[in-house]
Structures are given as C-alpha cells and as structure tokens.
Coordinates of C-alpha atoms in Angstrom, one line a residue:
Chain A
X1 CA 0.0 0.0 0.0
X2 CA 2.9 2.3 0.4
X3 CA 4.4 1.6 -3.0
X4 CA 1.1 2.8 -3.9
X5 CA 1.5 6.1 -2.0
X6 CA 4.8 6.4 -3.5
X7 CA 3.4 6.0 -6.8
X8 CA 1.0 8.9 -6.4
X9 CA 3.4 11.1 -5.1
X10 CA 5.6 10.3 -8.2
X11 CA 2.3 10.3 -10.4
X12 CA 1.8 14.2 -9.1
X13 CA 5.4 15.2 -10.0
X14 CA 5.1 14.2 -13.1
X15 CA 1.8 15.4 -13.8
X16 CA 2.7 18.7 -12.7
X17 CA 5.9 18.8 -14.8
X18 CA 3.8 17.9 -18.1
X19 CA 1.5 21.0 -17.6
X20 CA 4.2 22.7 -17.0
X21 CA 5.8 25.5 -19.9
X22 CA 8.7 26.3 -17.6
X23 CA 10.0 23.0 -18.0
X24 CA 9.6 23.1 -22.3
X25 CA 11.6 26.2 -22.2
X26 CA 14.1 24.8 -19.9
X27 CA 14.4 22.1 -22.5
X28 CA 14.4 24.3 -25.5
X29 CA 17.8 26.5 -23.5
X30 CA 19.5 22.8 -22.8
X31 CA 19.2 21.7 -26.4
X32 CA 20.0 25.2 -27.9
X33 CA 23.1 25.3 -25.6
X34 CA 24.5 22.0 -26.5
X35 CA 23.9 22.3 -30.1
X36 CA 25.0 25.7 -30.6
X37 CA 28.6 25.0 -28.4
X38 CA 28.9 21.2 -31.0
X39 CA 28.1 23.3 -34.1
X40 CA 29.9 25.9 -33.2
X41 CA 33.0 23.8 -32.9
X42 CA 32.3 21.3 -35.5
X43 CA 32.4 18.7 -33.4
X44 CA 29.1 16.7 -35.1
X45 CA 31.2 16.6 -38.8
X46 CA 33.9 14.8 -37.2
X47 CA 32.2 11.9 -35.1
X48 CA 31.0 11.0 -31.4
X49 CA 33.9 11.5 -29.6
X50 CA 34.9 14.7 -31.1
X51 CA 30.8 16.2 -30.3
X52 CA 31.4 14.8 -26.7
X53 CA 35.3 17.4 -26.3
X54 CA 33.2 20.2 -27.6
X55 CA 30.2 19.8 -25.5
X56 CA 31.5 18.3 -22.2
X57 CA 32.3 21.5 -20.2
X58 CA 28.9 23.3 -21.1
X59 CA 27.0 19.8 -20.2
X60 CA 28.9 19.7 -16.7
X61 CA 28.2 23.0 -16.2
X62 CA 24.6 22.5 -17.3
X63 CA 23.7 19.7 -15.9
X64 CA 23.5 20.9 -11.7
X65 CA 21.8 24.1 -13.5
X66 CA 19.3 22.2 -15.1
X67 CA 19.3 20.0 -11.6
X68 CA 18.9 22.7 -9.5
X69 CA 16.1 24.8 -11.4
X70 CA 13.9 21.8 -11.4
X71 CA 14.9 20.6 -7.5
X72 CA 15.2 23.8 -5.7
X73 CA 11.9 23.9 -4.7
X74 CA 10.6 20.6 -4.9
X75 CA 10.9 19.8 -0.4
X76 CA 11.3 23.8 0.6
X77 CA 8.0 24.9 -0.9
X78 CA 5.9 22.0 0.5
X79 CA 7.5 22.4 3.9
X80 CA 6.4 26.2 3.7
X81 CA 3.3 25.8 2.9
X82 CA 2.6 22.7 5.4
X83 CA 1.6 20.7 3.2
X84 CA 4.5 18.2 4.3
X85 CA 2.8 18.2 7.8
X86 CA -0.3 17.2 6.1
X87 CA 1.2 14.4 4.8
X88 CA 2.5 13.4 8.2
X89 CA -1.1 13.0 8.8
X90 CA -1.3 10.0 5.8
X91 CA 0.2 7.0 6.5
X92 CA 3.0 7.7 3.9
X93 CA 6.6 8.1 5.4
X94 CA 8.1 10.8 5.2
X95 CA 10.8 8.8 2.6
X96 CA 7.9 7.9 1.0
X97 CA 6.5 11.7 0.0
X98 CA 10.8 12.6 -0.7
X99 CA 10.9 9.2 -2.8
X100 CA 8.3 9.9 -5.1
X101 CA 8.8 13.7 -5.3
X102 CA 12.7 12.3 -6.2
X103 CA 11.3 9.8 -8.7
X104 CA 9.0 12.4 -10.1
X105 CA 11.4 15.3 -10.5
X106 CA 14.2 12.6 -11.8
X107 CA 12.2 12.1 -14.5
X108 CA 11.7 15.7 -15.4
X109 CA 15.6 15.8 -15.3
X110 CA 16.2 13.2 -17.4
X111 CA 13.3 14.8 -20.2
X112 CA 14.8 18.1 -20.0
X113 CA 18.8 16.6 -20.2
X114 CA 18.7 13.8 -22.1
X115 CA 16.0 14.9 -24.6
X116 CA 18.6 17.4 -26.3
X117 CA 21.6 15.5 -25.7
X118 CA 20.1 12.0 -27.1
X119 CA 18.6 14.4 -30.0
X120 CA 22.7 15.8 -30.3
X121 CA 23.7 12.1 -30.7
X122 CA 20.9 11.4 -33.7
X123 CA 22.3 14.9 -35.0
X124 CA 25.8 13.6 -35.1
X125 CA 24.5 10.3 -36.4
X126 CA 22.8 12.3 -39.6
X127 CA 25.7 14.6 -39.8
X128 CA 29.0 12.3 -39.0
X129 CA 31.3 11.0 -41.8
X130 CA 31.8 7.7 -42.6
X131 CA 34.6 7.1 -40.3
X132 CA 32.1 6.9 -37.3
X133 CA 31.4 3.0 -36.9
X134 CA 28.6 1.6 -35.8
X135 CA 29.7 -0.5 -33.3
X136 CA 33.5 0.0 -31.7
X137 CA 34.7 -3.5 -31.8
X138 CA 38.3 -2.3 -30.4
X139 CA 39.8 0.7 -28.7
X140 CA 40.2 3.7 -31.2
X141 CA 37.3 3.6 -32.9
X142 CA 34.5 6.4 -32.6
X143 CA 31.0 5.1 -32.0
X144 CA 27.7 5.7 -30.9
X145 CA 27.8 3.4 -28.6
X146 CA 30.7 5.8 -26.4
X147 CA 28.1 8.2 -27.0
X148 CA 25.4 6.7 -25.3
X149 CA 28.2 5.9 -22.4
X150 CA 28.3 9.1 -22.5
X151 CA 24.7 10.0 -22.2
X152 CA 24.2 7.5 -19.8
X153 CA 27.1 8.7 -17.5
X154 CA 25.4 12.5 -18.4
X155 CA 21.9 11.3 -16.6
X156 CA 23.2 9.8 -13.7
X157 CA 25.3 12.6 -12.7
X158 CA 22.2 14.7 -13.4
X159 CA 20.3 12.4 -10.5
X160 CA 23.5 13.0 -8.0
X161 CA 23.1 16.7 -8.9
X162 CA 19.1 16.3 -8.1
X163 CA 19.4 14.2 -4.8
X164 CA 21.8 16.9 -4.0
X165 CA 19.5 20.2 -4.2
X166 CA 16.7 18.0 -2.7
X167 CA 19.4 17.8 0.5
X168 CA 19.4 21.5 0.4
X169 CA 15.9 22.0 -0.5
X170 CA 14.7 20.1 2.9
X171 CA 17.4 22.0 5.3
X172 CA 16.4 25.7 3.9
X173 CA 12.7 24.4 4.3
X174 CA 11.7 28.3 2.6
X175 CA 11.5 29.4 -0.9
X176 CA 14.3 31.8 -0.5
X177 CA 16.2 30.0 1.9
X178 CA 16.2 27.4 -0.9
X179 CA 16.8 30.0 -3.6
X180 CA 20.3 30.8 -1.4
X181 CA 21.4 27.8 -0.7
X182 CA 20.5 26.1 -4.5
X183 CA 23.0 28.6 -5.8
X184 CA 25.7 28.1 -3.0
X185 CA 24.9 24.3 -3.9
X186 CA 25.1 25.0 -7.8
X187 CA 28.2 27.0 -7.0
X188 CA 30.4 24.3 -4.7
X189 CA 29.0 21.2 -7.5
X190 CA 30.3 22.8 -10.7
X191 CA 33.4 24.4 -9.1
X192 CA 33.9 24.2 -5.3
X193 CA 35.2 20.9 -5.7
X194 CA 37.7 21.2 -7.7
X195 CA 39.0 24.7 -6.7
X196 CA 39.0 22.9 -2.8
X197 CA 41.2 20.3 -4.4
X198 CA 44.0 22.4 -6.1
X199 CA 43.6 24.7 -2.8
X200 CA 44.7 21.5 -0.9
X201 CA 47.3 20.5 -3.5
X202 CA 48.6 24.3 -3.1
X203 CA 48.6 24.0 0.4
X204 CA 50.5 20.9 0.5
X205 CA 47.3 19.0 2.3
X206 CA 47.4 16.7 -0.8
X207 CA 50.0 15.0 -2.3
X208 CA 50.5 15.4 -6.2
X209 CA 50.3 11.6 -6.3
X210 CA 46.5 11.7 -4.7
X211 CA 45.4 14.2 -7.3
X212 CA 43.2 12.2 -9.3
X213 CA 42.2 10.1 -6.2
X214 CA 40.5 13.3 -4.3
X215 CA 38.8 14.9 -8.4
X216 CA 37.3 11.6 -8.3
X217 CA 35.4 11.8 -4.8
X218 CA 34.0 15.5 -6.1
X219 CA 30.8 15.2 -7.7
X220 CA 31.9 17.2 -10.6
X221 CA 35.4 15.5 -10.9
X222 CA 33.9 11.9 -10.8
X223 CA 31.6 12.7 -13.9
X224 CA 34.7 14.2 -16.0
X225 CA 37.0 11.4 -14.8
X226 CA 34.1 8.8 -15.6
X227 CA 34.0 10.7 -19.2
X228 CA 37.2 10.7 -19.9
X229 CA 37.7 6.8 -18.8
X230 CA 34.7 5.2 -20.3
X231 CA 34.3 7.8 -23.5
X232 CA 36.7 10.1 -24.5
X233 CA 40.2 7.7 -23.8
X234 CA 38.3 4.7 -25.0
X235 CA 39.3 6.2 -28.6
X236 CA 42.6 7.1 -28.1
X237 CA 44.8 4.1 -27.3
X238 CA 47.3 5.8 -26.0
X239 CA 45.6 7.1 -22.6
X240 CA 44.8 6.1 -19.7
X241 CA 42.1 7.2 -17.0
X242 CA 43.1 10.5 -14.9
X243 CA 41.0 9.4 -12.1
X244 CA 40.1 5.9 -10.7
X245 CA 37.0 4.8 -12.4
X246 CA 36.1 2.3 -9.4
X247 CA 36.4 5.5 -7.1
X248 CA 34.7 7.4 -9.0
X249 CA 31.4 5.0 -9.5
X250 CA 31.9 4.9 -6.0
X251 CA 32.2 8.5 -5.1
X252 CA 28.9 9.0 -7.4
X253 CA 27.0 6.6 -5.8
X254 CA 27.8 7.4 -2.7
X255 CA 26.6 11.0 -2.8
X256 CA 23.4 9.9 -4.0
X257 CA 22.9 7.6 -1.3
X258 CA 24.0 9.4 1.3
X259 CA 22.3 13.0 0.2
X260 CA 18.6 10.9 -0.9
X261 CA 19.1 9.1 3.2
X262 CA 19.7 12.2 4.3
X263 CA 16.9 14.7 2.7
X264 CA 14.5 11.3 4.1
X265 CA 16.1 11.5 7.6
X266 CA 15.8 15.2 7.7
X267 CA 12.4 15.3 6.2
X268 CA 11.6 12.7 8.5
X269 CA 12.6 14.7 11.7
X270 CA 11.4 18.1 10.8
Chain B
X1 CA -19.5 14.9 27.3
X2 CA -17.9 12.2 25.3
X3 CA -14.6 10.1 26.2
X4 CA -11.6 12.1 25.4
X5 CA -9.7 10.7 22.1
X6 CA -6.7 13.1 22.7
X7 CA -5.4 14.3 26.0
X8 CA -2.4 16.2 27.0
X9 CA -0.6 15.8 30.2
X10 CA 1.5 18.6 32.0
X11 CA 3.0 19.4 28.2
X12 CA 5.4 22.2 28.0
X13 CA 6.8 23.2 24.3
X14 CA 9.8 25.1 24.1
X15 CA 11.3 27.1 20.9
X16 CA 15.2 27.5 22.2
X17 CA 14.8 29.4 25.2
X18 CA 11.2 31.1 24.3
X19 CA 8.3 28.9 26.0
X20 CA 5.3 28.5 23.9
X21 CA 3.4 26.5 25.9
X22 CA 3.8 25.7 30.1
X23 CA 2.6 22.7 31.4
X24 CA -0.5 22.6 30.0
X25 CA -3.5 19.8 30.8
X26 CA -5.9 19.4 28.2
X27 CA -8.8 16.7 27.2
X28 CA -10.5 16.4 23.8
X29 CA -14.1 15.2 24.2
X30 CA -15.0 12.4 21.2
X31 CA -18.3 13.9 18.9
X32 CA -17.6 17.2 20.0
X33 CA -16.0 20.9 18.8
X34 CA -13.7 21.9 20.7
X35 CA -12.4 25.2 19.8
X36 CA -8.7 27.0 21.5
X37 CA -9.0 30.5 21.7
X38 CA -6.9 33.0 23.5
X39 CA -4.8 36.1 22.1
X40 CA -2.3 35.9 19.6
X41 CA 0.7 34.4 20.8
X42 CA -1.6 32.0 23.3
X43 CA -0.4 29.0 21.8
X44 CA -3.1 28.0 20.1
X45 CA -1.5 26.4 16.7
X46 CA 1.2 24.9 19.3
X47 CA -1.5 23.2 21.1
X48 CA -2.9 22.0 17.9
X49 CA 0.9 20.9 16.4
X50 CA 1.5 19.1 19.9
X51 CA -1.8 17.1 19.6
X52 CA -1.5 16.4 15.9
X53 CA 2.1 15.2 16.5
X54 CA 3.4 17.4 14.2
X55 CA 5.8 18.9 17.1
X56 CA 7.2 16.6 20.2
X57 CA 6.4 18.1 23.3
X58 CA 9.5 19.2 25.2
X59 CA 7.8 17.9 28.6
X60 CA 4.9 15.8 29.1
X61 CA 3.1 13.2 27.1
X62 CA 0.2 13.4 24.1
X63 CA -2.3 10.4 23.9
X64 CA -4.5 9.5 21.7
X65 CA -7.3 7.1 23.0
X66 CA -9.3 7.2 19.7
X67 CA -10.4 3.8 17.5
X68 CA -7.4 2.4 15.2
X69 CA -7.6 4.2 11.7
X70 CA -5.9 4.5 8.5
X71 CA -5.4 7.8 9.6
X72 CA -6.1 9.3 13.1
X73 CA -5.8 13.1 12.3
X74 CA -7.2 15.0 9.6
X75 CA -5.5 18.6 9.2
X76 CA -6.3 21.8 8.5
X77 CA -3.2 24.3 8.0
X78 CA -3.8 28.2 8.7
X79 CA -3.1 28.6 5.1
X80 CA -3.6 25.6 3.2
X81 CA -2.4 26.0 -0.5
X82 CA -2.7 23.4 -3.5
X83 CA -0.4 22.2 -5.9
X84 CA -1.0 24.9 -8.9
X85 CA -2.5 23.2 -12.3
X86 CA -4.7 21.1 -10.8
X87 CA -8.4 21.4 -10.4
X88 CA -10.4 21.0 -7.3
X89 CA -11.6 17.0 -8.5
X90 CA -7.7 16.3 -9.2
X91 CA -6.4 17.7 -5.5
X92 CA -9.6 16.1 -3.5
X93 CA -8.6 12.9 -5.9
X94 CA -4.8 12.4 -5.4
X95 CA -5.8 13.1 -1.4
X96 CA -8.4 10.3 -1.5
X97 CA -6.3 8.4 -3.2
X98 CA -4.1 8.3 -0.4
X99 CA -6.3 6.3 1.9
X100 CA -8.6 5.0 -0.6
X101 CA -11.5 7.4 0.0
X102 CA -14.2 8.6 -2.8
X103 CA -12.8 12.1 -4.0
X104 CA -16.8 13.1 -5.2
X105 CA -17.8 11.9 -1.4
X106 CA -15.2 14.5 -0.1
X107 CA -16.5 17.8 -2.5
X108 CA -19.8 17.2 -1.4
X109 CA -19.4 17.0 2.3
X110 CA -17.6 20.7 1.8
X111 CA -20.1 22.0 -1.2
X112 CA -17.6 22.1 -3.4
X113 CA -18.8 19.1 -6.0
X114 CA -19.9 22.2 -8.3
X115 CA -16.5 23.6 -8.7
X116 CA -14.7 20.4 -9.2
X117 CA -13.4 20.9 -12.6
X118 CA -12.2 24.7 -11.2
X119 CA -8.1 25.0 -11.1
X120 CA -7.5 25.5 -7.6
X121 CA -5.5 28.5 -8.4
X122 CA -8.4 30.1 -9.5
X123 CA -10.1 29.4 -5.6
X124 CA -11.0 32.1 -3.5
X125 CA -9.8 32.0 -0.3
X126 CA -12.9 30.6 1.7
X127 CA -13.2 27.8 -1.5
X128 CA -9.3 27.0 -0.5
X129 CA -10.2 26.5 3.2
X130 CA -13.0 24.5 2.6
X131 CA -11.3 21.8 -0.4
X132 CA -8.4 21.8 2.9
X133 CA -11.0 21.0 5.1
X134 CA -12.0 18.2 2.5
X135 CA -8.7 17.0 2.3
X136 CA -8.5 17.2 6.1
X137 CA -11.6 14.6 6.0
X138 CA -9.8 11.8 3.2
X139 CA -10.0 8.4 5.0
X140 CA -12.5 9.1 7.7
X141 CA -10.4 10.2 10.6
X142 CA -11.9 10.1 14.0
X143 CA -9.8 13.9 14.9
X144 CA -10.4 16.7 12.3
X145 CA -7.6 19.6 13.3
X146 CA -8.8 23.1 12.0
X147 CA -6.0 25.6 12.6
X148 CA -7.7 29.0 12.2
X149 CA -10.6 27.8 9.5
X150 CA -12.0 31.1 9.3
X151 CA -9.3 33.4 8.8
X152 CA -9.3 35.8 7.0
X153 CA -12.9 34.7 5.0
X154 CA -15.8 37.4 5.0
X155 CA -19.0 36.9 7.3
X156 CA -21.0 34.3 4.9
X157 CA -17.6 32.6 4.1
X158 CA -16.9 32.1 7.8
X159 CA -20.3 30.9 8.7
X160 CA -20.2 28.2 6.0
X161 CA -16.7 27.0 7.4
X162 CA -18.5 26.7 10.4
X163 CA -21.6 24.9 9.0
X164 CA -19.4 22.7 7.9
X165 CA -17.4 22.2 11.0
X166 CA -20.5 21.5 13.0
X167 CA -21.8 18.9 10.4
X168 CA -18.2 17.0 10.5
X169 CA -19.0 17.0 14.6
X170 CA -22.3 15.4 13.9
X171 CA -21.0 13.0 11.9
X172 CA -19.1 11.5 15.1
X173 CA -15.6 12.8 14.7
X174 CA -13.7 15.1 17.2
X175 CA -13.0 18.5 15.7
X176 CA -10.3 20.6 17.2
X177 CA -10.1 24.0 15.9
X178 CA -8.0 27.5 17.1
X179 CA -10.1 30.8 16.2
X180 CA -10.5 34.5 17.1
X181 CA -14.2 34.3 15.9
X182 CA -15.7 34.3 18.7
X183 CA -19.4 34.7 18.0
X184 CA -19.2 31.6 15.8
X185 CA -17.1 29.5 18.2
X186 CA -19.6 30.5 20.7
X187 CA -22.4 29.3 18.5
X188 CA -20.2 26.3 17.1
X189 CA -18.2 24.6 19.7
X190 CA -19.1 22.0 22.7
X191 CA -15.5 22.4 24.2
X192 CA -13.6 25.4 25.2
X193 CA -10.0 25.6 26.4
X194 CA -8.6 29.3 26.6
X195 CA -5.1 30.0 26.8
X196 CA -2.9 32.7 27.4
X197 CA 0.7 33.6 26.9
X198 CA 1.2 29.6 27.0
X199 CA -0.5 28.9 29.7
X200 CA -4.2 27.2 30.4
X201 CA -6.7 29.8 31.4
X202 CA -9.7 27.6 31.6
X203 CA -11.8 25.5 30.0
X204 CA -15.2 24.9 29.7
X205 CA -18.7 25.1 27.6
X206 CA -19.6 28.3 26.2
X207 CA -22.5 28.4 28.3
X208 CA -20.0 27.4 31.6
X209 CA -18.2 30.6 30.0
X210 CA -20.5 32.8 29.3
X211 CA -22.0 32.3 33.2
X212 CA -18.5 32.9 34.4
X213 CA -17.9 36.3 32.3
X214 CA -22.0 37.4 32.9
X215 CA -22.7 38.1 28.7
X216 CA -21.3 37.0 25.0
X217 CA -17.7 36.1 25.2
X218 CA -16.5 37.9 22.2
X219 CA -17.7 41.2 24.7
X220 CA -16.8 39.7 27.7
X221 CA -13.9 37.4 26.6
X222 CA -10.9 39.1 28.0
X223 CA -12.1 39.3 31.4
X224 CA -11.3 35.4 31.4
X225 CA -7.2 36.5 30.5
X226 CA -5.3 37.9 33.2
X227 CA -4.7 40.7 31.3
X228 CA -7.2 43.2 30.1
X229 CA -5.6 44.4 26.9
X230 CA -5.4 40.9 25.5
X231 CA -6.5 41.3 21.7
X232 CA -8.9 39.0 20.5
X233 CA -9.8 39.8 16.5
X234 CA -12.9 38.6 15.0
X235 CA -16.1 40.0 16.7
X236 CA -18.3 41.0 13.9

C-alpha cells in the first residue's frame, strides 16, 4: 500500500511537470546550448567522440543548473506551505512523499537533459562522416555506442546533482532559503570541488600523487573522470584514465545515497 | 460529554529558550467541537501541532485514546495551498487516493462538487479552506484539526466554514479548531480551552463561559485572561 503512495506522489510530480511551460523552455535552452557550443566547434562533422570534447564542459556546467532549477523547490515549498505536515497525517513516510517527489522530479531531469543531448547524438548520427562506426569492436574507434556511455554517464550525474538540491531544499525548508542555498549548492558542485582540491594541493594537504584520487570523490570530478575513462580515452589508445574509475562509480553513488538518506532523515525529523 | 480521544498531560513546548506553551493539561471530548482561543501568541497552533504530533512536546506526554484508523488526524493548516495546475476534482482525488477514500464523497461533504473541474489557483480564499477541510476529512479520521478555518474569510464565508465544522461534529468525529471568531465559536463549539501567553486559562462550555464572564464572550472574553488588553480579533 505504500508503494502505492509512492506511486502517487511520483504520479503528481510528473503530472505537474507535463503542464508545465517552464520546464519546455528549460528544455528548448539545454538543447539550444548544447547544439549551438557542438556546431559551433564542428564537433558533429567529425564523429561521437569529437561532439562529446566540444560539449562536455557546457554539459557539466549544465547539468547541476538544469538539476537545480527543477529541485530547488521541490521539499522547501511543500514544507512552507505545510503541506509536508499534512502528509504526516497520511500513512506515507516521510521517505515515501521525498521518494516519489525524487522519482518524479528525476524524471523531469532526465526529459529536460537527455532529450537534447540524445537528439545531439541522432544529429551527429545524420551529420558524421563515414569514419564513425557503428559498433566499436576495439579501442580507437569512434562510436555511438561511447556516445550513449556518454549519455548514460550524463543522466546519472544529473540524479547526484538532483538528490543533491533535494538535500538543500529540505534543510532551507523556505522558498528563499532554498533559492540561497541552491546557488551556493550549484556553485560548490560545478566548481567548489575542484578549486577545494587544487587549494589542498597548493597547500601541500594533498600529495601530487593523490590528485586524481581526491577529483574523483567531487561530484563534478567523478563525472569528467568517468567521461574521460569510459568515452573520451576509449578512442585514443594511448591514454589512460586520470581518475580511478572504481572511485569514481563509487564516489557518485555514494553522494546519492548518502544525500537521498539524508533529505529522508531530515524530512523525517522536521 | 464524550470520552476524550486526545489528552495532554503537563506538556510544556519550548522554541530554544522562548516557551510557547507551560505545562499545560488538556482533554478532547470524542463527537464534540472543541475550539482553543486565547490572544495571539496564546499557543493555540502549538497546542494544535503538539496534539497532531506534528511537534514533540519538550515535557509531558500526548495520547490518543481514539479507534485504530488508516489515519487518526485529519488537518487543517492556517493557510492551506494546493499544488497549482490542478483542479479541485484532481487535488480532493490524489488526497483520497491516499487512503482510498471517494474524492466526489469529499467535494460534497464541503459543497464544493460544483466547482470540481475549477483550477484551484483560480479558488478564492474561503473555497481554498474548505477543499483543505476536505482534504482534512480523506480516509475518515476520528480527529479533524482546524487551525484558524475562518481566517481571513468574510462573514458568509466564515459561517459556512463553520456549517461545515458542526456537520463534520455530527457525523461523530472530534474537531479541534484555534479561532479568534468568537461569536461563531460561541455558536459552534461544545469544548472550550482558553489559553494565554502559553498557559491554560480555563476550560469549559460556552454556556459554563458565558456564566463565568456574565454576557457574550466575544464582549466579555478578555475578562477570562489575566490581562485586560489581550486582543482578541474577529467579533463581527
């Protein structure tokens, strides 16, 4: 009966996000950023791989945007408008209401990123020269299917970025609380991470032998190291991964786990 | 008077160091309205959050003593507000759909079956409180919690909050409600508990009251406070 709960929850969110024009425009920017940045550097002529160098930094920088404009409010405006007490008074956990508002708003995520990437790919597809395989048997070949690694890798850092602004959403617990701390959020995922890490290495905290070991635990730094690893190095035999991929899986998994646990246990004890 | 289905024993809530509420005793009478009124700042919505179980006392215990439900408490919020984009038959049907209740069943019981297909955006403020006192009654709980239902509404709005509170008393369930209306809590509710700067006052019928203070207690009310100046809104 509680998955059923859940699945109303989720049913809302989604309902919501398909009435919604905010969310087509939000869609029309993504798509309009990432194919203006590939066209603009050719990238879609020359193949897969080359699409995914020209359009990585805007998607990582994209990405927690797009995650934050569709999370910030998703716990703070329910908690300030009581409806999250309400809920207390249905038997749905508090985990439940923060699990199908997650799965709700993932979807919308994945719509508004993956839509106009995935369309990028069929672009590149149409556009590419005959170079671009099919199917990359060996290292060193471009293919589609590095681009969907890619888009894959894409989506779930979107859903870490997401379960992240839902964290912050729950503590500010008022629209412009959560307004301030999405942007302080959006600000420490697409940067902090990495300017804390060359702070460290500066400071001598870190040694220059753990540098890829401590980009891999950022949020930010696992998705570029993941990138690189399972995408961009794949077609050029003659490198090698600049983080640890397992740490990296790791490090992404473990900040979705850990920030979805703690929005429920927060949401939970308010 | 009916058994109590909510009682509170020597509760005291505190915010950091500012007490909202001081050992405090209360009963809630099953079938019955009982209305919290006292100045603002009284600790009214406290009272209510404390017996709701929305907050955790800092002292003293809550029980409830009610029939096992699919959901104890219905609530009411001062200001309720609805997911925009949805209409009225969408919000009443996701709520239902909660504890497996009959949306249509919850419109009517509030009059608002006729604005079903309306967006709830498009509600005015008294239509608002009354589809959150419809959400407040998905599932059949034996407590209805009414923080403040008339608020804010103009005279024939707040009388048919009211109507409607009496008729969800009739129908057996315990309402609690906070108000400054007096007049209609005086002509609405079985139950009175007055509080004051956190503390318990006294409680009582409005008749008991009315004895007590010699005439109408939204003329009379503030000689039951210990001080004078208390401001009580709402006589009309």
């Amino acid at each position: 009966m509680t998955a059923d709960r859940v699945w109303r929850v989720f049913r809302r969110e989604v309902r919501a996000a398909r009435r919604s024009r905010s969310y087509l425009a939000l869609t029309a920017v993504t798509a309009l950023a990432v194919f203006g940045v590939a066209v603009a550097g050719e990238g879609p002529s020359g193949g897969y791989v080359p699409t995914v160098i020209d359009v990585l930094v805007v998607v990582e920088l994209l990405v927690p945007a797009v995650a934050f404009a569709v999370g910030y409010r998703a716990l703070s405006d329910p908690i300030a408008r009581g409806e999250l007490d309400v809920m207390n008074t249905y038997p749905l956990p508090a985990w439940g209401y923060v699990g199908g508002t997650y799965a709700g708003r993932a979807v919308v995520l994945v719509a508004v990123v993956g839509l106009p990437v995935a369309a990028l790919g069929a672009y590149v597809a149409a556009t590419a020269g005959p170079e671009t395989t099919v199917f990359a048997s060996h290292r060193g070949v471009d293919s589609p299917l590095l681009y969907l690694r890619f888009l894959a890798l894409t989506l779930v850092y979107g859903l870490v970025s997401l379960s992240l602004v839902f964290l912050l959403s729950v503590v500010a617990g008022a629209r412009d609380r959560a307004l301030v701390l999405a942007l302080a959020g959006l600000l420490v995922l697409s940067v902090g991470g990495d300017v804390a890490v060359f702070a460290a290495l500066d400071a001598g905290i870190l040694a220059d032998t753990s540098l890829g070991g401590a980009l891999a635990v950022t949020p930010a730094g696992a998705y570029r190291g993941l990138v690189f690893d399972q995408v961009l190095y794949v077609a050029v035999p003659t490198r090698s991964a600049f983080v640890p991929g397992w740490l990296a899986t790791a490090a992404l998994l473990c900040w979705w786990g850990a920030t979805l646990v703690g929005t429920a246990v927060i949401a939970t004890l308010r | 008077m009916s058994d109590p289905v909510l009682s509170t024993e020597s509760v005291t809530k505190s915010y950091g160091g500012v007490t909202a509420l001081d050992d405090v005793s209360v009963s809630v009478p099953g079938t019955a309205v009982t209305a919290l009124i006292g100045p603002n700042g009284s600790g009214k919505t406290t009272l209510l959050e404390l017996l709701l179980g929305v907050e955790r006392p800092s002292l003293g215990t809550v029980d409830y003593h009610g029939p096992e439900a699919v959901r104890r408490f219905g609530y009411l919020p001062q200001r309720p507000t609805f997911r925009p984009g949805f209409t009225v038959a969408e919000t009443a049907a996701f709520y239902a759909g909660l504890v497996g209740d009959d949306a249509e069943r919850l419109l009517e019981a509030v009059g608002l079956d006729a604005v079903a297909d309306r967006r709830v955006s498009a509600l005015s403020g008294g239509m608002t409180r009354l589809l959150g006192i419809a959400q407040a009654l998905a599932g059949d709980p034996p407590v209805v919690v009414l923080d403040e239902p008339a608020s804010g509404l103009d005279p024939a709005m707040s009388d048919r909050v009211f109507d409607v509170v009496a008729d969800i008393a009739a129908a057996g369930r315990a309402v609690v409600l906070s108000s400054h209306a007096l007049p209609l809590v005086e002509r609405t509710a079985d139950h009175l508990i007055v509080l004051e700067s956190g503390q318990l006052r006294t409680v009582g019928s409005p008749a008991e009251l009315r004895e007590r203070t010699g005439g109408p207690l939204h003329e009379t009310f503030p000689t039951l406070l210990d001080r004078e100046s208390a401001v009580v809104e709402g006589d009309r």
